[in-house]
């Protein structure tokens, strides 16, 4: 993160705002550095005040200060926030000294992109808006640097993007691909035709209690509990699969395993739209439960 500051109070105010923000509750370490002119006039003209803080990551604040010195920047607060899912472990214990190279490279890229965004990407690596006064005067005498002119790009020679193709029973090179026998597959029915995202989110809430491990366990069962069999029969009916509720237990379970054999079963259930279920299937499913 970067922020323009003029005094120590500005830097402290920015850091307090970051730490109090709801979006940064999971941050375990705040390393920062900045260079500003002192508030005390007796401190001497041109003497920069350099401040850094490592927080939980020892040495990171000093590395940030080194980046500011390298780019000859002042009046800029440079911040690195490190996130951690559980606990609060020092960065050197987690990834070792490679933490320093990661922090330095991220900060260098951030400053370079920031300078390019405001049109100050010069070849000397120094930003005119954030350099000491003496260097700023020399730049002013050399003349203002104009931002780059807008460019127009013509993409007409590029070929058009192909339209997404809904999955069908036979591929495009099959001899039945252009015949009525090439029906659209049942897998992912709403992916290419749109759908209600809110419905998918509601289905996802219901499917969180059905992990892939449970599906694999169901596929390996020889004869499950009768309640599991009834639920799978109802699912098959709602999905339009023909199923017989009579016969031997092994035959009934064999039909239920046909429901479970699809590797994309959870995705198909996620995209399932109850409004598309035929009325006959909707009346047939409840008595099975």
Coordinates of C-alpha atoms in Angstrom, one line a residue:
X1 CA 0.0 0.0 0.0
X2 CA 1.2 3.6 -0.6
X3 CA -0.1 6.9 0.7
X4 CA 1.1 10.5 0.4
X5 CA 2.0 11.9 3.9
X6 CA 3.5 15.2 4.9
X7 CA 4.0 14.7 8.7
X8 CA 4.3 12.0 11.3
X9 CA 0.7 12.6 12.3
X10 CA -0.4 11.9 8.8
X11 CA 1.4 8.5 8.8
X12 CA 0.0 7.6 12.2
X13 CA -3.5 8.5 11.1
X14 CA -3.2 6.3 8.0
X15 CA -1.8 3.3 9.9
X16 CA -4.6 3.6 12.5
X17 CA -7.2 3.7 9.7
X18 CA -5.7 0.6 8.2
X19 CA -5.6 -1.3 11.5
X20 CA -9.2 -0.3 12.3
X21 CA -10.6 -1.3 8.9
X22 CA -12.9 -4.3 8.8
X23 CA -11.3 -5.5 5.6
X24 CA -7.9 -5.9 7.2
X25 CA -8.8 -7.8 10.3
X26 CA -6.8 -10.9 9.2
X27 CA -3.6 -8.9 8.8
X28 CA -1.0 -10.1 11.4
X29 CA 1.9 -7.8 10.6
X30 CA 2.1 -4.2 9.4
X31 CA 5.6 -3.1 8.2
X32 CA 5.9 0.4 7.0
X33 CA 8.4 3.2 6.3
X34 CA 8.3 6.8 5.2
X35 CA 10.6 9.9 4.7
X36 CA 9.3 13.4 5.5
X37 CA 10.7 16.8 6.3
X38 CA 10.7 17.4 10.0
X39 CA 8.1 19.7 11.6
X40 CA 10.8 21.5 13.7
X41 CA 12.3 24.4 11.6
X42 CA 15.5 24.2 13.8
X43 CA 16.2 20.7 12.6
X44 CA 17.9 22.1 9.5
X45 CA 16.7 22.5 5.9
X46 CA 16.9 19.5 3.7
X47 CA 17.3 17.0 6.5
X48 CA 14.8 14.2 6.0
X49 CA 13.2 12.4 8.8
X50 CA 13.3 8.6 8.1
X51 CA 10.9 6.4 10.1
X52 CA 10.2 2.7 9.8
X53 CA 8.6 -0.1 11.8
X54 CA 9.0 -3.9 11.4
X55 CA 6.1 -5.0 13.5
X56 CA 6.1 -8.8 13.6
X57 CA 8.4 -9.2 10.6
X58 CA 11.9 -8.2 11.8
X59 CA 13.8 -6.3 9.2
X60 CA 11.0 -5.6 6.8
X61 CA 10.5 -2.0 7.7
X62 CA 14.2 -1.3 7.1
X63 CA 13.9 -3.0 3.7
X64 CA 11.0 -0.7 2.9
X65 CA 13.1 2.3 3.9
X66 CA 15.8 1.1 1.6
X67 CA 13.4 1.0 -1.4
X68 CA 12.3 4.6 -0.6
X69 CA 16.0 5.7 -0.6
X70 CA 16.7 3.9 -3.8
X71 CA 13.9 5.7 -5.6
X72 CA 14.8 9.0 -3.8
X73 CA 11.2 9.3 -2.6
X74 CA 9.9 11.5 0.2
X75 CA 6.4 12.3 1.4
X76 CA 5.4 8.7 0.6
X77 CA 4.2 6.1 3.2
X78 CA 5.1 2.6 2.0
X79 CA 3.2 -0.2 3.8
X80 CA 3.3 -4.0 3.6
X81 CA 0.5 -6.0 5.2
X82 CA 1.0 -9.8 5.7
X83 CA -2.0 -12.0 6.1
X84 CA -2.2 -15.3 7.9
X85 CA -5.2 -17.6 8.2
X86 CA -4.4 -19.0 11.7
X87 CA -2.3 -17.5 14.5
X88 CA 0.3 -14.8 14.3
X89 CA 3.7 -16.2 13.3
X90 CA 6.7 -14.0 12.4
X91 CA 7.4 -14.1 8.7
X92 CA 11.0 -15.2 9.1
X93 CA 9.8 -18.4 10.8
X94 CA 7.3 -19.1 8.0
X95 CA 9.3 -18.5 4.8
X96 CA 12.8 -17.5 6.1
X97 CA 14.9 -14.7 4.6
X98 CA 13.1 -15.0 1.2
X99 CA 10.5 -12.8 2.9
X100 CA 12.9 -9.8 2.3
X101 CA 13.2 -10.4 -1.5
X102 CA 9.4 -10.8 -1.8
X103 CA 8.8 -7.6 0.1
X104 CA 11.4 -5.6 -1.9
X105 CA 10.2 -6.8 -5.3
X106 CA 6.6 -6.2 -4.5
X107 CA 7.3 -2.6 -3.4
X108 CA 9.5 -1.9 -6.4
X109 CA 6.7 -3.1 -8.8
X110 CA 4.1 -1.1 -6.9
X111 CA 6.2 2.1 -7.2
X112 CA 7.0 1.5 -10.8
X113 CA 3.3 0.9 -11.7
X114 CA 2.3 3.9 -9.7
X115 CA 4.7 6.2 -11.6
X116 CA 3.5 4.8 -14.9
X117 CA -0.1 5.3 -14.0
X118 CA 0.5 9.1 -13.3
X119 CA 2.7 9.5 -16.4
X120 CA 6.0 9.9 -14.5
X121 CA 7.8 6.8 -15.6
X122 CA 11.2 8.3 -16.5
X123 CA 14.3 6.4 -17.3
X124 CA 16.2 7.5 -14.2
X125 CA 13.8 5.7 -11.8
X126 CA 13.0 9.0 -9.9
X127 CA 9.5 10.4 -9.6
X128 CA 9.4 14.2 -10.0
X129 CA 6.5 14.6 -7.7
X130 CA 8.2 12.9 -4.8
X131 CA 11.9 14.0 -5.0
X132 CA 13.8 16.4 -2.8
X133 CA 13.5 20.2 -3.7
X134 CA 16.9 20.5 -5.3
X135 CA 16.3 17.6 -7.7
X136 CA 12.8 19.0 -8.4
X137 CA 14.2 22.4 -9.4
X138 CA 16.6 20.7 -11.8
X139 CA 13.7 18.8 -13.4
X140 CA 11.7 22.0 -13.6
X141 CA 14.5 23.8 -15.5
X142 CA 14.6 20.9 -17.9
X143 CA 11.0 21.4 -18.8
X144 CA 7.7 19.6 -18.0
X145 CA 7.4 16.0 -19.0
X146 CA 4.2 15.5 -20.9
X147 CA 2.1 12.3 -20.3
X148 CA 2.1 9.8 -23.1
X149 CA -0.4 10.4 -25.9
X150 CA -3.4 8.1 -26.3
X151 CA -3.1 5.2 -28.7
X152 CA -5.7 3.6 -30.8
X153 CA -5.4 -0.1 -31.5
X154 CA -7.2 -1.9 -34.4
X155 CA -8.2 -5.5 -33.6
X156 CA -10.2 -6.0 -36.8
X157 CA -7.5 -8.3 -38.4
X158 CA -7.9 -10.8 -35.5
X159 CA -10.3 -13.7 -36.0
X160 CA -13.6 -13.7 -34.2
X161 CA -13.8 -15.7 -31.0
X162 CA -15.7 -18.9 -31.4
X163 CA -19.1 -19.2 -29.7
X164 CA -19.2 -21.6 -26.8
X165 CA -20.6 -24.9 -27.8
X166 CA -23.0 -26.7 -25.5
X167 CA -22.0 -30.3 -24.8
X168 CA -23.7 -33.0 -26.8
X169 CA -23.8 -36.7 -26.9
X170 CA -21.5 -36.9 -29.9
X171 CA -18.5 -34.7 -30.7
X172 CA -18.3 -32.3 -33.8
X173 CA -16.3 -35.0 -35.8
X174 CA -18.8 -37.8 -35.2
X175 CA -21.0 -38.8 -38.2
X176 CA -24.1 -38.2 -36.1
X177 CA -23.1 -34.7 -35.0
X178 CA -25.5 -32.9 -37.4
X179 CA -28.4 -35.3 -37.0
X180 CA -31.4 -35.1 -34.6
X181 CA -29.9 -38.0 -32.7
X182 CA -27.1 -35.8 -31.4
X183 CA -29.0 -34.6 -28.3
X184 CA -27.6 -32.0 -25.9
X185 CA -26.0 -33.7 -22.8
X186 CA -27.5 -33.5 -19.4
X187 CA -24.3 -32.4 -17.8
X188 CA -24.0 -28.7 -17.0
X189 CA -27.4 -27.8 -18.6
X190 CA -27.4 -24.1 -17.6
X191 CA -23.8 -23.2 -18.1
X192 CA -24.1 -21.9 -21.7
X193 CA -27.7 -20.7 -21.6
X194 CA -27.4 -18.6 -18.5
X195 CA -29.1 -19.2 -15.2
X196 CA -30.1 -17.7 -11.9
X197 CA -26.9 -17.1 -9.8
X198 CA -29.0 -16.8 -6.7
X199 CA -30.4 -20.3 -7.3
X200 CA -26.9 -21.6 -7.7
X201 CA -25.9 -20.0 -4.4
X202 CA -28.9 -21.6 -2.7
X203 CA -28.0 -25.0 -4.1
X204 CA -24.4 -24.6 -3.0
X205 CA -25.6 -24.0 0.6
X206 CA -27.5 -27.3 0.5
X207 CA -24.6 -29.2 -1.1
X208 CA -22.1 -28.1 1.5
X209 CA -23.2 -31.0 3.6
X210 CA -22.4 -33.4 0.7
X211 CA -18.6 -33.5 0.2
X212 CA -17.0 -35.6 -2.6
X213 CA -15.7 -38.1 0.0
X214 CA -19.3 -39.0 0.9
X215 CA -20.2 -39.5 -2.8
X216 CA -17.2 -41.8 -3.2
X217 CA -18.3 -43.7 -0.1
X218 CA -21.8 -44.1 -1.5
X219 CA -20.4 -45.5 -4.8
X220 CA -18.5 -48.2 -2.9
X221 CA -21.4 -49.4 -0.8
X222 CA -22.8 -52.9 -1.6
X223 CA -26.2 -52.3 -0.1
X224 CA -27.0 -49.0 1.7
X225 CA -29.6 -48.0 4.2
X226 CA -33.2 -48.0 2.7
X227 CA -33.4 -44.2 3.3
X228 CA -30.4 -43.5 1.1
X229 CA -32.0 -45.6 -1.6
X230 CA -35.2 -43.6 -1.4
X231 CA -33.4 -40.3 -1.7
X232 CA -31.5 -41.4 -4.7
X233 CA -34.6 -42.7 -6.4
X234 CA -36.3 -39.3 -5.9
X235 CA -33.2 -37.5 -7.2
X236 CA -33.3 -39.7 -10.3
X237 CA -37.0 -39.0 -10.9
X238 CA -36.5 -35.2 -10.6
X239 CA -33.5 -35.4 -13.1
X240 CA -35.6 -37.2 -15.6
X241 CA -34.0 -40.6 -15.3
X242 CA -36.3 -43.7 -15.6
X243 CA -36.2 -45.8 -12.5
X244 CA -38.1 -48.8 -11.1
X245 CA -38.9 -49.0 -7.4
X246 CA -39.8 -52.7 -7.5
X247 CA -37.5 -55.7 -7.9
X248 CA -34.8 -57.1 -5.7
X249 CA -32.6 -54.9 -3.4
X250 CA -29.6 -55.5 -5.6
X251 CA -31.4 -54.4 -8.8
X252 CA -32.8 -51.3 -7.1
X253 CA -29.4 -50.3 -5.8
X254 CA -27.9 -50.9 -9.2
X255 CA -30.3 -48.3 -10.6
X256 CA -29.3 -45.9 -7.8
X257 CA -25.6 -46.3 -8.6
X258 CA -26.4 -45.1 -12.1
X259 CA -27.3 -41.8 -10.5
X260 CA -24.0 -41.7 -8.6
X261 CA -21.7 -42.7 -11.4
X262 CA -21.5 -39.2 -13.0
X263 CA -18.2 -37.6 -12.1
X264 CA -19.9 -34.2 -12.4
X265 CA -22.9 -35.0 -10.1
X266 CA -22.2 -32.2 -7.6
X267 CA -21.9 -29.7 -10.4
X268 CA -25.1 -31.0 -12.0
X269 CA -26.9 -30.6 -8.7
X270 CA -25.5 -27.2 -8.2
X271 CA -27.0 -26.0 -11.5
X272 CA -30.2 -27.9 -11.0
X273 CA -33.3 -25.7 -11.6
X274 CA -36.5 -27.0 -9.9
X275 CA -38.6 -24.8 -12.2
X276 CA -37.6 -27.0 -15.1
X277 CA -38.9 -30.2 -13.5
X278 CA -41.9 -31.7 -15.4
X279 CA -45.1 -31.8 -13.4
X280 CA -45.3 -35.6 -13.6
X281 CA -41.9 -36.0 -12.1
X282 CA -42.7 -33.4 -9.4
X283 CA -45.8 -35.5 -8.4
X284 CA -43.9 -38.8 -8.6
X285 CA -40.9 -37.8 -6.4
X286 CA -42.5 -37.0 -3.0
X287 CA -44.1 -40.5 -2.5
X288 CA -40.7 -42.0 -2.8
X289 CA -39.4 -40.3 0.3

